[in-house]
Amino acid sequence: MSEVAGLAEEESGAEGEEREPGAGSGILRVFGRQLKRFRVRAGLERAVFGSTTGYSVSTIAAYEQGRRVPPPKFIDQADEVLDAGGVLQEMKEEVARAQFPAFFRDAASLEREAVELHVYDTLAVNGLLQTEEYARAVFCMWRPSLAEELIEQRIAARLARQVILTRRPLKHMSFVIEEAVLHRRIGDDHVWRGQLEQIVLIGQARNVDVQVMPMRRGEHAGLAGPFTLLETRDGRRIAYTEVQSDSRLHTDRTRVRALEACYGTLRAQALTPQESLALVEKLLGEG
């Protein structure tokens, strides 16, 4: 498979340009039409159907019109209440993809199925390690500004990704974080402390290594920017890079091998996992 540039055929040039997650996405329109068809067939008004499933009339309308991404729980409820015979549930995975910005959807699918994941971050804590409060602060800083509803949906999608940290069988995961990221108090002091505490907690898991690249280190192999490496169940090794919402999946073996070598050097240059967690705990004590 050749290098893939611009995930999802560059459906959106930047995260801030999407007014709704997956707005205009074909799968959301298809799901919405099917949902309405089954609801009408069942003879239920939106108000009755919403009351049965625990959602407002406006929310049901948004789902049927493809303007919002329905959560998996709703899809399961709707399929059962409307006796859809699994038709709605079969679309659940593709519908879930629509909650991510267009440039990240393919990477999100690969991430979910990966057996190994290795991440190098330079500007902010990786989404897989973020607390809800930290994620909210990050999304609130996006420019152009995101709508409040879109921010909440993006937060929910980000937190949902974190299930891979504990899903069995456990995946081997590692993170190399620039020390400057730990000092950057995104949000406020409360948000910052909560995020550092989360890094320590996750870093103590047997399947996760967190390493810090110290600012005083004279040698640095990662000056070209952040990236993610992953291995799929069928043995494919893939790299993901992203700058200013311009994202790329790299499958060319030469390119991926170069980034793997870079990551190996980064881990050797960074503090050990034990030293890294000690540094985070020291920052907490000083803060």
Tab-separated table of C-alpha atoms in Angstrom:
chain	number	residue	atom	x	y	z
A	1	MET	CA	0.000	0.000	0.000
A	2	SER	CA	1.444	3.396	-0.957
A	3	GLU	CA	1.714	6.473	1.234
A	4	VAL	CA	-1.695	8.002	1.929
A	5	ALA	CA	-1.847	11.777	2.062
A	6	GLY	CA	-4.737	13.670	3.598
A	7	LEU	CA	-6.968	11.364	5.580
A	8	ALA	CA	-10.520	10.848	4.395
A	9	GLU	CA	-9.652	12.453	1.045
A	10	GLU	CA	-9.046	15.777	2.788
A	11	GLU	CA	-12.742	16.203	3.640
A	12	SER	CA	-11.781	19.179	5.761
A	13	GLY	CA	-8.711	21.368	5.549
A	14	ALA	CA	-8.631	22.022	9.295
A	15	GLU	CA	-10.420	20.820	12.388
A	16	GLY	CA	-11.958	24.229	13.041
A	17	GLU	CA	-13.629	24.280	9.627
A	18	GLU	CA	-16.107	21.521	10.492
A	19	ARG	CA	-19.153	23.038	12.102
A	20	GLU	CA	-20.268	19.661	13.411
A	21	PRO	CA	-18.246	16.466	13.768
A	22	GLY	CA	-18.940	14.570	10.601
A	23	ALA	CA	-21.361	17.235	9.378
A	24	GLY	CA	-22.296	16.293	5.832
A	25	SER	CA	-20.768	12.848	6.288
A	26	GLY	CA	-22.463	10.318	4.040
A	27	ILE	CA	-22.705	7.686	6.757
A	28	LEU	CA	-24.520	10.086	9.082
A	29	ARG	CA	-27.058	10.930	6.392
A	30	VAL	CA	-27.581	7.250	5.599
A	31	PHE	CA	-27.949	6.367	9.276
A	32	GLY	CA	-30.364	9.246	9.787
A	33	ARG	CA	-32.582	8.180	6.903
A	34	GLN	CA	-32.661	4.599	8.126
A	35	LEU	CA	-33.421	5.716	11.672
A	36	LYS	CA	-36.349	7.818	10.490
A	37	ARG	CA	-37.607	5.029	8.234
A	38	PHE	CA	-37.683	2.526	11.101
A	39	ARG	CA	-39.259	5.091	13.471
A	40	VAL	CA	-42.049	5.883	10.996
A	41	ARG	CA	-42.555	2.173	10.310
A	42	ALA	CA	-42.960	1.631	14.059
A	43	GLY	CA	-45.586	4.402	14.168
A	44	LEU	CA	-43.677	6.483	16.754
A	45	GLU	CA	-43.587	10.257	16.835
A	46	ARG	CA	-40.224	11.791	17.646
A	47	ALA	CA	-41.445	12.841	21.083
A	48	VAL	CA	-42.524	9.311	21.984
A	49	PHE	CA	-39.378	7.742	20.562
A	50	GLY	CA	-37.228	10.310	22.369
A	51	SER	CA	-39.017	9.665	25.658
A	52	THR	CA	-38.512	5.923	25.235
A	53	THR	CA	-34.781	6.236	24.570
A	54	GLY	CA	-34.122	9.178	26.900
A	55	TYR	CA	-33.332	11.805	24.252
A	56	SER	CA	-34.993	15.118	23.411
A	57	VAL	CA	-37.050	15.723	20.279
A	58	SER	CA	-34.397	18.122	18.951
A	59	THR	CA	-31.675	15.522	19.462
A	60	ILE	CA	-33.661	12.832	17.644
A	61	ALA	CA	-34.242	15.292	14.804
A	62	ALA	CA	-30.527	16.058	14.635
A	63	TYR	CA	-29.721	12.341	14.427
A	64	GLU	CA	-32.277	11.774	11.676
A	65	GLN	CA	-30.990	14.753	9.688
A	66	GLY	CA	-27.364	13.662	9.981
A	67	ARG	CA	-26.354	16.773	11.916
A	68	ARG	CA	-25.070	15.035	15.043
A	69	VAL	CA	-23.185	11.832	15.788
A	70	PRO	CA	-25.354	9.403	17.797
A	71	PRO	CA	-23.530	7.544	20.581
A	72	PRO	CA	-23.279	3.731	20.456
A	73	LYS	CA	-25.697	3.409	23.395
A	74	PHE	CA	-28.410	5.243	21.472
A	75	ILE	CA	-27.853	3.123	18.365
A	76	ASP	CA	-28.283	-0.073	20.401
A	77	GLN	CA	-31.446	1.305	22.022
A	78	ALA	CA	-32.888	2.488	18.722
A	79	ASP	CA	-32.253	-0.844	17.018
A	80	GLU	CA	-34.082	-2.666	19.798
A	81	VAL	CA	-36.972	-0.206	20.266
A	82	LEU	CA	-37.613	0.085	16.521
A	83	ASP	CA	-37.109	-3.656	15.866
A	84	ALA	CA	-34.534	-2.817	13.200
A	85	GLY	CA	-33.095	-6.319	13.176
A	86	GLY	CA	-29.498	-5.168	13.580
A	87	VAL	CA	-29.546	-2.810	10.582
A	88	LEU	CA	-28.768	0.253	12.717
A	89	GLN	CA	-26.215	-1.593	14.833
A	90	GLU	CA	-24.306	-2.653	11.731
A	91	MET	CA	-23.554	1.016	11.027
A	92	LYS	CA	-22.297	1.701	14.561
A	93	GLU	CA	-18.575	1.503	13.808
A	94	GLU	CA	-18.746	3.760	10.748
A	95	VAL	CA	-20.982	6.217	12.592
A	96	ALA	CA	-18.439	6.334	15.425
A	97	ARG	CA	-15.721	7.361	12.947
A	98	ALA	CA	-17.721	10.475	12.100
A	99	GLN	CA	-17.188	11.895	15.591
A	100	PHE	CA	-13.546	12.588	14.757
A	101	PRO	CA	-12.337	15.477	12.602
A	102	ALA	CA	-11.976	14.375	8.985
A	103	PHE	CA	-8.198	14.488	9.020
A	104	PHE	CA	-7.994	12.002	11.924
A	105	ARG	CA	-10.669	9.428	11.063
A	106	ASP	CA	-8.469	6.893	9.304
A	107	ALA	CA	-5.801	7.184	12.002
A	108	ALA	CA	-8.447	6.698	14.709
A	109	SER	CA	-9.586	3.440	13.102
A	110	LEU	CA	-6.020	2.141	12.891
A	111	GLU	CA	-5.312	3.229	16.453
A	112	ARG	CA	-8.312	1.310	17.751
A	113	GLU	CA	-7.143	-1.910	16.098
A	114	ALA	CA	-3.401	-1.522	16.741
A	115	VAL	CA	-1.499	-4.110	18.778
A	116	GLU	CA	1.358	-1.680	19.478
A	117	LEU	CA	1.375	2.106	19.673
A	118	HIS	CA	4.310	4.482	20.176
A	119	VAL	CA	3.926	8.255	20.346
A	120	TYR	CA	6.241	11.267	20.368
A	121	ASP	CA	4.664	14.598	21.421
A	122	THR	CA	6.105	18.104	21.382
A	123	LEU	CA	3.416	20.710	22.113
A	124	ALA	CA	0.706	19.140	24.270
A	125	VAL	CA	-0.015	15.931	26.152
A	126	ASN	CA	-1.212	13.247	23.764
A	127	GLY	CA	-4.965	12.746	23.545
A	128	LEU	CA	-4.690	9.192	24.864
A	129	LEU	CA	-3.272	10.570	28.119
A	130	GLN	CA	-5.445	13.668	28.491
A	131	THR	CA	-7.911	14.304	31.298
A	132	GLU	CA	-11.348	15.593	30.390
A	133	GLU	CA	-10.494	19.048	31.776
A	134	TYR	CA	-7.219	19.228	29.853
A	135	ALA	CA	-8.929	18.131	26.623
A	136	ARG	CA	-11.588	20.802	27.096
A	137	ALA	CA	-8.921	23.469	27.586
A	138	VAL	CA	-7.151	22.322	24.418
A	139	PHE	CA	-10.302	22.390	22.293
A	140	CYS	CA	-11.324	25.784	23.684
A	141	MET	CA	-8.047	27.185	22.351
A	142	TRP	CA	-8.717	26.088	18.753
A	143	ARG	CA	-8.821	28.841	16.163
A	144	PRO	CA	-11.162	29.387	14.458
A	145	SER	CA	-13.177	28.779	17.618
A	146	LEU	CA	-15.272	25.636	17.871
A	147	ALA	CA	-18.950	25.668	18.858
A	148	GLU	CA	-19.656	24.529	22.417
A	149	GLU	CA	-21.561	21.448	21.285
A	150	LEU	CA	-18.724	20.507	18.938
A	151	ILE	CA	-16.207	20.893	21.764
A	152	GLU	CA	-18.188	18.533	23.988
A	153	GLN	CA	-18.516	15.962	21.217
A	154	ARG	CA	-14.801	16.144	20.454
A	155	ILE	CA	-14.019	15.658	24.148
A	156	ALA	CA	-16.279	12.602	24.295
A	157	ALA	CA	-14.567	11.154	21.226
A	158	ARG	CA	-11.124	11.757	22.691
A	159	LEU	CA	-11.978	10.117	25.995
A	160	ALA	CA	-13.574	7.170	24.193
A	161	ARG	CA	-10.238	6.506	22.456
A	162	GLN	CA	-8.602	5.898	25.820
A	163	VAL	CA	-10.303	2.525	26.220
A	164	ILE	CA	-7.363	1.042	24.304
A	165	LEU	CA	-5.165	1.693	27.355
A	166	THR	CA	-6.942	-1.024	29.325
A	167	ARG	CA	-8.625	-3.199	26.687
A	168	ARG	CA	-7.668	-6.889	26.843
A	169	PRO	CA	-5.370	-8.192	25.586
A	170	LEU	CA	-3.267	-5.258	26.732
A	171	LYS	CA	-1.391	-3.363	24.035
A	172	HIS	CA	2.247	-2.391	24.337
A	173	MET	CA	2.253	1.419	24.356
A	174	SER	CA	4.939	4.024	24.881
A	175	PHE	CA	5.004	7.811	24.955
A	176	VAL	CA	7.934	10.207	24.700
A	177	ILE	CA	6.932	13.678	25.886
A	178	GLU	CA	8.941	16.879	25.698
A	179	GLU	CA	9.639	18.239	29.180
A	180	ALA	CA	8.345	21.643	28.053
A	181	VAL	CA	4.904	20.063	27.622
A	182	LEU	CA	4.854	19.232	31.333
A	183	HIS	CA	5.594	22.842	32.259
A	184	ARG	CA	2.952	24.322	29.945
A	185	ARG	CA	-0.056	25.017	32.185
A	186	ILE	CA	-2.837	24.622	29.658
A	187	GLY	CA	-6.100	25.606	31.321
A	188	ASP	CA	-5.211	26.592	34.886
A	189	ASP	CA	-3.217	25.196	37.803
A	190	HIS	CA	-6.004	22.769	38.740
A	191	VAL	CA	-6.170	21.404	35.178
A	192	TRP	CA	-2.368	21.217	34.995
A	193	ARG	CA	-2.045	19.285	38.253
A	194	GLY	CA	-4.806	16.896	37.280
A	195	GLN	CA	-3.069	16.204	33.987
A	196	LEU	CA	0.287	15.499	35.607
A	197	GLU	CA	-1.394	13.164	38.089
A	198	GLN	CA	-3.011	11.297	35.192
A	199	ILE	CA	0.356	10.886	33.462
A	200	VAL	CA	1.780	9.341	36.621
A	201	LEU	CA	-1.221	7.036	37.005
A	202	ILE	CA	-1.146	5.782	33.406
A	203	GLY	CA	2.646	5.571	33.427
A	204	GLN	CA	2.477	3.057	36.254
A	205	ALA	CA	0.538	0.561	34.117
A	206	ARG	CA	2.526	-2.540	33.151
A	207	ASN	CA	1.803	-2.122	29.445
A	208	VAL	CA	2.603	1.598	29.227
A	209	ASP	CA	5.957	3.401	29.254
A	210	VAL	CA	6.063	7.182	29.624
A	211	GLN	CA	9.376	8.898	29.028
A	212	VAL	CA	10.312	12.566	29.207
A	213	MET	CA	12.792	14.231	26.863
A	214	PRO	CA	14.604	16.680	29.181
A	215	MET	CA	15.084	20.261	28.012
A	216	ARG	CA	18.755	20.166	29.018
A	217	ARG	CA	19.524	17.245	26.727
A	218	GLY	CA	22.146	18.314	24.165
A	219	GLU	CA	21.284	15.592	21.643
A	220	HIS	CA	17.796	15.312	20.188
A	221	ALA	CA	16.643	13.037	17.354
A	222	GLY	CA	13.091	14.386	17.139
A	223	LEU	CA	13.532	17.981	16.018
A	224	ALA	CA	11.541	17.333	12.836
A	225	GLY	CA	8.305	17.095	14.850
A	226	PRO	CA	5.825	14.716	16.492
A	227	PHE	CA	4.648	11.381	15.075
A	228	THR	CA	2.932	8.140	15.995
A	229	LEU	CA	3.999	4.592	15.143
A	230	LEU	CA	1.629	1.649	15.234
A	231	GLU	CA	1.486	-1.995	14.262
A	232	THR	CA	-1.749	-3.607	13.111
A	233	ARG	CA	-3.005	-7.104	13.847
A	234	ASP	CA	-1.873	-8.290	10.434
A	235	GLY	CA	1.674	-7.072	11.032
A	236	ARG	CA	1.581	-3.823	9.047
A	237	ARG	CA	3.737	-1.018	10.445
A	238	ILE	CA	2.304	2.442	9.892
A	239	ALA	CA	3.334	5.967	10.870
A	240	TYR	CA	1.072	8.970	11.389
A	241	THR	CA	2.208	12.591	11.258
A	242	GLU	CA	0.163	15.725	11.805
A	243	VAL	CA	0.998	19.440	11.617
A	244	GLN	CA	-1.666	22.175	11.681
A	245	SER	CA	-4.360	19.594	10.841
A	246	ASP	CA	-2.420	18.510	7.742
A	247	SER	CA	-2.185	14.800	8.460
A	248	ARG	CA	-0.580	11.892	6.682
A	249	LEU	CA	-0.540	8.135	7.065
A	250	HIS	CA	2.773	6.650	5.980
A	251	THR	CA	2.871	3.028	4.882
A	252	ASP	CA	5.962	3.120	2.672
A	253	ARG	CA	8.403	0.846	4.475
A	254	THR	CA	11.407	3.130	3.926
A	255	ARG	CA	9.632	6.106	5.484
A	256	VAL	CA	8.228	4.105	8.391
A	257	ARG	CA	11.581	2.466	9.085
A	258	ALA	CA	13.226	5.900	9.276
A	259	LEU	CA	10.690	7.079	11.854
A	260	GLU	CA	11.096	3.850	13.821
A	261	ALA	CA	14.843	4.470	13.969
A	262	CYS	CA	14.198	8.037	15.063
A	263	TYR	CA	11.876	6.866	17.833
A	264	GLY	CA	14.371	4.312	19.068
A	265	THR	CA	16.994	7.038	19.367
A	266	LEU	CA	14.515	9.329	21.125
A	267	ARG	CA	13.811	6.678	23.751
A	268	ALA	CA	17.533	6.203	24.318
A	269	GLN	CA	18.040	9.962	24.726
A	270	ALA	CA	15.025	10.492	27.001
A	271	LEU	CA	14.833	9.821	30.714
A	272	THR	CA	13.955	6.261	31.680
A	273	PRO	CA	10.318	5.571	32.577
A	274	GLN	CA	11.211	5.554	36.288
A	275	GLU	CA	13.173	8.810	36.020
A	276	SER	CA	10.371	10.352	33.980
A	277	LEU	CA	7.642	9.599	36.522
A	278	ALA	CA	9.924	10.886	39.265
A	279	LEU	CA	10.295	14.159	37.351
A	280	VAL	CA	6.516	14.502	36.965
A	281	GLU	CA	6.025	13.852	40.676
A	282	LYS	CA	8.701	16.445	41.452
A	283	LEU	CA	6.845	19.024	39.353
A	284	LEU	CA	3.665	18.202	41.263
A	285	GLY	CA	5.467	18.711	44.538
A	286	GLU	CA	6.901	22.057	43.438
A	287	GLY	CA	3.641	23.269	41.908
